[in-house]
Amino acid sequence: MKQQYEDFDEFIAWLKKDGLKPLKSERIWKKKIFTNLVNNHKKSIENYNDFLQDKKMRGIIGKKTTYKDFNKLVYSVDKSHNFYKLILEDRSILKVRIEDIDEFIKNYIRGELK
């Protein structure tokens, strides 16, 4: 089951960056979070899914979007209510509905920065 969460250490770092900290023992804290994930604890799974989505969105930064007349690098990504706002290299903004982001990435995000 551990291989299912191979990015667990990265997830822990993401939680810490978000402000979660162990009260006493980091080892016990990590073990508790991992156990909650394995046992499908609702809040832990929700946090993990948020982490995966954040990781995916960070992954498109520096890649090129080839959507309609846009052929520019993604500079940053912001989440705004029902949309992801892709800020492009010339500061133009491309809005994509949250529910459409996976399909958009699959069809319109290409290539690396370097």
Short mmCIF file of N, CA and C in Angstrom, two decimals:
data_model
loop_
_atom_site.label_atom_id
_atom_site.label_comp_id
_atom_site.label_asym_id
_atom_site.label_seq_id
_atom_site.Cartn_x
_atom_site.Cartn_y
_atom_site.Cartn_z
N MET A 1 0.82 -1.20 0.00
CA MET A 1 0.00 0.00 0.00
C MET A 1 0.85 1.25 0.00
N LYS A 2 2.06 1.18 0.54
CA LYS A 2 2.93 2.35 0.63
C LYS A 2 3.28 2.91 -0.75
N GLN A 3 3.41 2.03 -1.76
CA GLN A 3 3.75 2.51 -3.09
C GLN A 3 2.66 3.41 -3.67
N GLN A 4 1.44 3.31 -3.17
CA GLN A 4 0.36 4.17 -3.63
C GLN A 4 0.64 5.63 -3.25
N TYR A 5 1.37 5.85 -2.20
CA TYR A 5 1.69 7.20 -1.73
C TYR A 5 3.20 7.43 -1.80
N GLU A 6 3.77 7.19 -2.98
CA GLU A 6 5.22 7.31 -3.13
C GLU A 6 5.70 8.75 -2.97
N ASP A 7 4.80 9.72 -3.10
CA ASP A 7 5.17 11.12 -2.91
C ASP A 7 4.77 11.61 -1.50
N PHE A 8 4.72 10.68 -0.56
CA PHE A 8 4.28 10.99 0.79
C PHE A 8 5.15 12.05 1.46
N ASP A 9 6.48 11.96 1.31
CA ASP A 9 7.37 12.95 1.93
C ASP A 9 7.12 14.35 1.35
N GLU A 10 6.85 14.40 0.06
CA GLU A 10 6.52 15.67 -0.58
C GLU A 10 5.18 16.20 -0.04
N PHE A 11 4.23 15.30 0.19
CA PHE A 11 2.94 15.67 0.77
C PHE A 11 3.13 16.24 2.17
N ILE A 12 3.98 15.62 2.98
CA ILE A 12 4.25 16.11 4.33
C ILE A 12 4.86 17.51 4.27
N ALA A 13 5.80 17.72 3.36
CA ALA A 13 6.43 19.05 3.20
C ALA A 13 5.37 20.08 2.79
N TRP A 14 4.44 19.68 1.93
CA TRP A 14 3.36 20.56 1.49
C TRP A 14 2.46 20.93 2.67
N LEU A 15 2.15 19.95 3.52
CA LEU A 15 1.33 20.20 4.71
C LEU A 15 2.04 21.18 5.65
N LYS A 16 3.34 20.99 5.83
CA LYS A 16 4.11 21.88 6.70
C LYS A 16 4.12 23.30 6.14
N LYS A 17 4.29 23.41 4.84
CA LYS A 17 4.29 24.72 4.19
C LYS A 17 2.93 25.40 4.37
N ASP A 18 1.89 24.59 4.44
CA ASP A 18 0.53 25.10 4.64
C ASP A 18 0.24 25.44 6.10
N GLY A 19 1.19 25.14 6.99
CA GLY A 19 1.05 25.53 8.39
C GLY A 19 0.81 24.40 9.37
N LEU A 20 0.64 23.16 8.90
CA LEU A 20 0.45 22.04 9.82
C LEU A 20 1.80 21.64 10.41
N LYS A 21 1.82 21.42 11.71
CA LYS A 21 3.06 21.03 12.37
C LYS A 21 2.75 19.99 13.44
N PRO A 22 3.69 19.09 13.65
CA PRO A 22 3.49 18.11 14.72
C PRO A 22 3.60 18.79 16.09
N LEU A 23 2.76 18.36 17.02
CA LEU A 23 2.81 18.94 18.36
C LEU A 23 4.00 18.42 19.15
N LYS A 24 4.29 17.13 19.03
CA LYS A 24 5.40 16.54 19.80
C LYS A 24 6.37 15.81 18.88
N SER A 25 5.98 14.66 18.42
CA SER A 25 6.87 13.81 17.64
C SER A 25 6.51 13.84 16.16
N GLU A 26 7.47 14.24 15.34
CA GLU A 26 7.22 14.27 13.89
C GLU A 26 7.02 12.86 13.34
N ARG A 27 7.75 11.90 13.86
CA ARG A 27 7.62 10.52 13.41
C ARG A 27 6.21 9.99 13.64
N ILE A 28 5.67 10.22 14.82
CA ILE A 28 4.31 9.76 15.14
C ILE A 28 3.28 10.52 14.30
N TRP A 29 3.51 11.81 14.11
CA TRP A 29 2.61 12.65 13.30
C TRP A 29 2.54 12.13 11.87
N LYS A 30 3.71 11.81 11.28
CA LYS A 30 3.75 11.28 9.92
C LYS A 30 3.04 9.93 9.85
N LYS A 31 3.30 9.10 10.86
CA LYS A 31 2.69 7.77 10.88
C LYS A 31 1.16 7.87 10.96
N LYS A 32 0.66 8.81 11.74
CA LYS A 32 -0.78 9.02 11.89
C LYS A 32 -1.38 9.47 10.56
N ILE A 33 -0.72 10.40 9.87
CA ILE A 33 -1.22 10.89 8.58
C ILE A 33 -1.23 9.75 7.57
N PHE A 34 -0.15 8.97 7.53
CA PHE A 34 -0.09 7.86 6.58
C PHE A 34 -1.19 6.83 6.88
N THR A 35 -1.39 6.51 8.14
CA THR A 35 -2.44 5.57 8.54
C THR A 35 -3.81 6.09 8.13
N ASN A 36 -4.03 7.39 8.32
CA ASN A 36 -5.30 7.99 7.91
C ASN A 36 -5.51 7.88 6.40
N LEU A 37 -4.46 8.07 5.63
CA LEU A 37 -4.57 7.93 4.17
C LEU A 37 -4.92 6.49 3.79
N VAL A 38 -4.20 5.55 4.36
CA VAL A 38 -4.43 4.14 4.05
C VAL A 38 -5.84 3.72 4.42
N ASN A 39 -6.36 4.28 5.51
CA ASN A 39 -7.70 3.93 6.00
C ASN A 39 -8.80 4.85 5.45
N ASN A 40 -8.47 5.61 4.41
CA ASN A 40 -9.44 6.47 3.73
C ASN A 40 -10.13 7.48 4.65
N HIS A 41 -9.36 8.05 5.56
CA HIS A 41 -9.88 9.11 6.42
C HIS A 41 -10.26 10.29 5.54
N LYS A 42 -11.49 10.75 5.62
CA LYS A 42 -12.04 11.73 4.69
C LYS A 42 -11.17 13.00 4.57
N LYS A 43 -10.81 13.61 5.67
CA LYS A 43 -10.05 14.87 5.63
C LYS A 43 -8.63 14.65 5.10
N SER A 44 -8.02 13.53 5.45
CA SER A 44 -6.68 13.22 4.95
C SER A 44 -6.69 13.00 3.44
N ILE A 45 -7.69 12.28 2.95
CA ILE A 45 -7.83 12.05 1.51
C ILE A 45 -8.09 13.37 0.79
N GLU A 46 -8.92 14.22 1.38
CA GLU A 46 -9.21 15.53 0.80
C GLU A 46 -7.92 16.37 0.71
N ASN A 47 -7.14 16.38 1.78
CA ASN A 47 -5.86 17.11 1.77
C ASN A 47 -4.91 16.53 0.73
N TYR A 48 -4.86 15.22 0.62
CA TYR A 48 -3.96 14.58 -0.34
C TYR A 48 -4.38 14.92 -1.78
N ASN A 49 -5.67 14.90 -2.03
CA ASN A 49 -6.16 15.27 -3.37
C ASN A 49 -5.87 16.73 -3.69
N ASP A 50 -6.00 17.61 -2.70
CA ASP A 50 -5.63 19.02 -2.88
C ASP A 50 -4.14 19.14 -3.22
N PHE A 51 -3.33 18.37 -2.52
CA PHE A 51 -1.89 18.35 -2.78
C PHE A 51 -1.60 17.91 -4.22
N LEU A 52 -2.25 16.84 -4.66
CA LEU A 52 -2.04 16.34 -6.02
C LEU A 52 -2.45 17.38 -7.06
N GLN A 53 -3.57 18.06 -6.82
CA GLN A 53 -4.02 19.10 -7.75
C GLN A 53 -3.03 20.26 -7.78
N ASP A 54 -2.56 20.66 -6.61
CA ASP A 54 -1.57 21.75 -6.53
C ASP A 54 -0.29 21.36 -7.26
N LYS A 55 0.13 20.12 -7.08
CA LYS A 55 1.33 19.62 -7.74
C LYS A 55 1.16 19.64 -9.26
N LYS A 56 -0.01 19.23 -9.73
CA LYS A 56 -0.30 19.23 -11.15
C LYS A 56 -0.26 20.65 -11.71
N MET A 57 -0.83 21.60 -10.98
CA MET A 57 -0.88 22.98 -11.46
C MET A 57 0.52 23.61 -11.45
N ARG A 58 1.32 23.29 -10.45
CA ARG A 58 2.71 23.78 -10.44
C ARG A 58 3.50 23.17 -11.58
N GLY A 59 3.10 21.98 -12.00
CA GLY A 59 3.79 21.28 -13.08
C GLY A 59 3.61 21.91 -14.45
N ILE A 60 2.60 22.72 -14.64
CA ILE A 60 2.41 23.34 -15.95
C ILE A 60 3.13 24.68 -16.07
N ILE A 61 3.64 25.19 -14.96
CA ILE A 61 4.40 26.44 -15.01
C ILE A 61 5.68 26.20 -15.81
N GLY A 62 5.93 27.08 -16.75
CA GLY A 62 7.09 26.95 -17.62
C GLY A 62 6.82 26.15 -18.88
N LYS A 63 5.61 25.67 -19.03
CA LYS A 63 5.24 24.95 -20.25
C LYS A 63 4.44 25.88 -21.15
N LYS A 64 4.36 25.51 -22.39
CA LYS A 64 3.70 26.34 -23.40
C LYS A 64 2.25 25.93 -23.57
N THR A 65 1.37 26.92 -23.67
CA THR A 65 -0.01 26.65 -24.00
C THR A 65 -0.23 27.00 -25.47
N THR A 66 -0.88 26.11 -26.18
CA THR A 66 -1.15 26.31 -27.60
C THR A 66 -2.66 26.29 -27.81
N TYR A 67 -3.34 27.20 -27.17
CA TYR A 67 -4.79 27.27 -27.23
C TYR A 67 -5.21 28.46 -28.07
N LYS A 68 -5.99 28.22 -29.11
CA LYS A 68 -6.45 29.25 -30.05
C LYS A 68 -5.29 30.11 -30.50
N ASP A 69 -5.31 31.41 -30.20
CA ASP A 69 -4.23 32.29 -30.65
C ASP A 69 -3.13 32.45 -29.60
N PHE A 70 -3.24 31.69 -28.51
CA PHE A 70 -2.20 31.73 -27.48
C PHE A 70 -1.13 30.70 -27.81
N ASN A 71 0.10 31.13 -27.80
CA ASN A 71 1.24 30.24 -27.96
C ASN A 71 2.34 30.78 -27.07
N LYS A 72 2.06 30.75 -25.76
CA LYS A 72 2.93 31.40 -24.79
C LYS A 72 3.19 30.48 -23.61
N LEU A 73 4.24 30.81 -22.87
CA LEU A 73 4.60 30.05 -21.67
C LEU A 73 3.70 30.43 -20.52
N VAL A 74 3.38 29.44 -19.70
CA VAL A 74 2.61 29.68 -18.47
C VAL A 74 3.59 30.19 -17.42
N TYR A 75 3.35 31.38 -16.93
CA TYR A 75 4.21 32.03 -15.95
C TYR A 75 3.82 31.66 -14.52
N SER A 76 2.51 31.64 -14.25
CA SER A 76 2.02 31.22 -12.94
C SER A 76 0.56 30.81 -13.07
N VAL A 77 0.04 30.20 -12.00
CA VAL A 77 -1.34 29.73 -11.98
C VAL A 77 -1.97 30.16 -10.67
N ASP A 78 -3.14 30.77 -10.76
CA ASP A 78 -3.92 31.16 -9.59
C ASP A 78 -5.27 30.48 -9.65
N LYS A 79 -5.80 30.17 -8.48
CA LYS A 79 -7.14 29.59 -8.41
C LYS A 79 -8.08 30.69 -7.96
N SER A 80 -9.17 30.85 -8.68
CA SER A 80 -10.13 31.90 -8.38
C SER A 80 -11.54 31.33 -8.48
N HIS A 81 -12.15 31.08 -7.37
CA HIS A 81 -13.52 30.56 -7.27
C HIS A 81 -13.74 29.34 -8.17
N ASN A 82 -14.29 29.52 -9.37
CA ASN A 82 -14.59 28.39 -10.25
C ASN A 82 -13.59 28.23 -11.39
N PHE A 83 -12.51 29.00 -11.35
CA PHE A 83 -11.55 29.01 -12.45
C PHE A 83 -10.12 28.87 -11.97
N TYR A 84 -9.29 28.37 -12.87
CA TYR A 84 -7.85 28.52 -12.75
C TYR A 84 -7.49 29.63 -13.71
N LYS A 85 -6.71 30.57 -13.25
CA LYS A 85 -6.22 31.64 -14.11
C LYS A 85 -4.77 31.33 -14.44
N LEU A 86 -4.51 31.09 -15.70
CA LEU A 86 -3.15 30.86 -16.17
C LEU A 86 -2.59 32.20 -16.61
N ILE A 87 -1.61 32.69 -15.88
CA ILE A 87 -0.97 33.95 -16.23
C ILE A 87 0.19 33.60 -17.16
N LEU A 88 0.13 34.17 -18.34
CA LEU A 88 1.10 33.83 -19.37
C LEU A 88 2.27 34.80 -19.36
N GLU A 89 3.30 34.48 -20.14
CA GLU A 89 4.56 35.22 -20.10
C GLU A 89 4.41 36.71 -20.39
N ASP A 90 3.40 37.10 -21.15
CA ASP A 90 3.19 38.52 -21.44
C ASP A 90 2.15 39.14 -20.51
N ARG A 91 1.85 38.45 -19.43
CA ARG A 91 0.88 38.85 -18.40
C ARG A 91 -0.57 38.76 -18.86
N SER A 92 -0.79 38.18 -20.04
CA SER A 92 -2.18 37.92 -20.43
C SER A 92 -2.70 36.77 -19.57
N ILE A 93 -4.00 36.70 -19.43
CA ILE A 93 -4.63 35.72 -18.56
C ILE A 93 -5.55 34.83 -19.37
N LEU A 94 -5.44 33.55 -19.12
CA LEU A 94 -6.29 32.56 -19.75
C LEU A 94 -7.06 31.87 -18.62
N LYS A 95 -8.39 31.98 -18.64
CA LYS A 95 -9.21 31.35 -17.60
C LYS A 95 -9.70 29.99 -18.07
N VAL A 96 -9.58 29.01 -17.19
CA VAL A 96 -10.06 27.67 -17.47
C VAL A 96 -10.91 27.22 -16.29
N ARG A 97 -12.10 26.74 -16.57
CA ARG A 97 -12.97 26.26 -15.48
C ARG A 97 -12.30 25.09 -14.77
N ILE A 98 -12.47 25.03 -13.47
CA ILE A 98 -11.84 23.98 -12.67
C ILE A 98 -12.18 22.59 -13.20
N GLU A 99 -13.43 22.38 -13.54
CA GLU A 99 -13.83 21.05 -14.00
C GLU A 99 -13.25 20.70 -15.38
N ASP A 100 -12.75 21.70 -16.12
CA ASP A 100 -12.19 21.46 -17.45
C ASP A 100 -10.66 21.42 -17.48
N ILE A 101 -10.01 21.64 -16.33
CA ILE A 101 -8.56 21.82 -16.33
C ILE A 101 -7.80 20.57 -16.80
N ASP A 102 -8.24 19.39 -16.42
CA ASP A 102 -7.52 18.17 -16.84
C ASP A 102 -7.55 18.02 -18.36
N GLU A 103 -8.71 18.23 -18.95
CA GLU A 103 -8.85 18.14 -20.41
C GLU A 103 -8.04 19.23 -21.10
N PHE A 104 -8.03 20.43 -20.52
CA PHE A 104 -7.26 21.54 -21.07
C PHE A 104 -5.76 21.21 -21.06
N ILE A 105 -5.27 20.70 -19.94
CA ILE A 105 -3.85 20.34 -19.84
C ILE A 105 -3.51 19.28 -20.88
N LYS A 106 -4.36 18.28 -21.00
CA LYS A 106 -4.13 17.19 -21.94
C LYS A 106 -4.05 17.69 -23.39
N ASN A 107 -4.92 18.64 -23.74
CA ASN A 107 -5.02 19.07 -25.13
C ASN A 107 -4.19 20.29 -25.51
N TYR A 108 -3.89 21.15 -24.54
CA TYR A 108 -3.32 22.45 -24.92
C TYR A 108 -2.00 22.83 -24.23
N ILE A 109 -1.52 22.03 -23.32
CA ILE A 109 -0.23 22.35 -22.67
C ILE A 109 0.83 21.46 -23.30
N ARG A 110 1.89 22.11 -23.78
CA ARG A 110 2.94 21.40 -24.48
C ARG A 110 4.31 21.89 -24.03
N GLY A 111 5.28 21.06 -24.26
CA GLY A 111 6.68 21.42 -24.19
C GLY A 111 7.19 22.08 -22.93
N GLU A 112 8.47 21.97 -22.77
CA GLU A 112 9.18 22.53 -21.62
C GLU A 112 9.73 23.91 -21.95
N LEU A 113 10.02 24.64 -20.91
CA LEU A 113 10.62 25.96 -21.04
C LEU A 113 11.98 25.86 -21.71
N LYS A 114 12.78 24.89 -21.30
CA LYS A 114 14.15 24.78 -21.84
C LYS A 114 14.29 23.50 -22.63
#
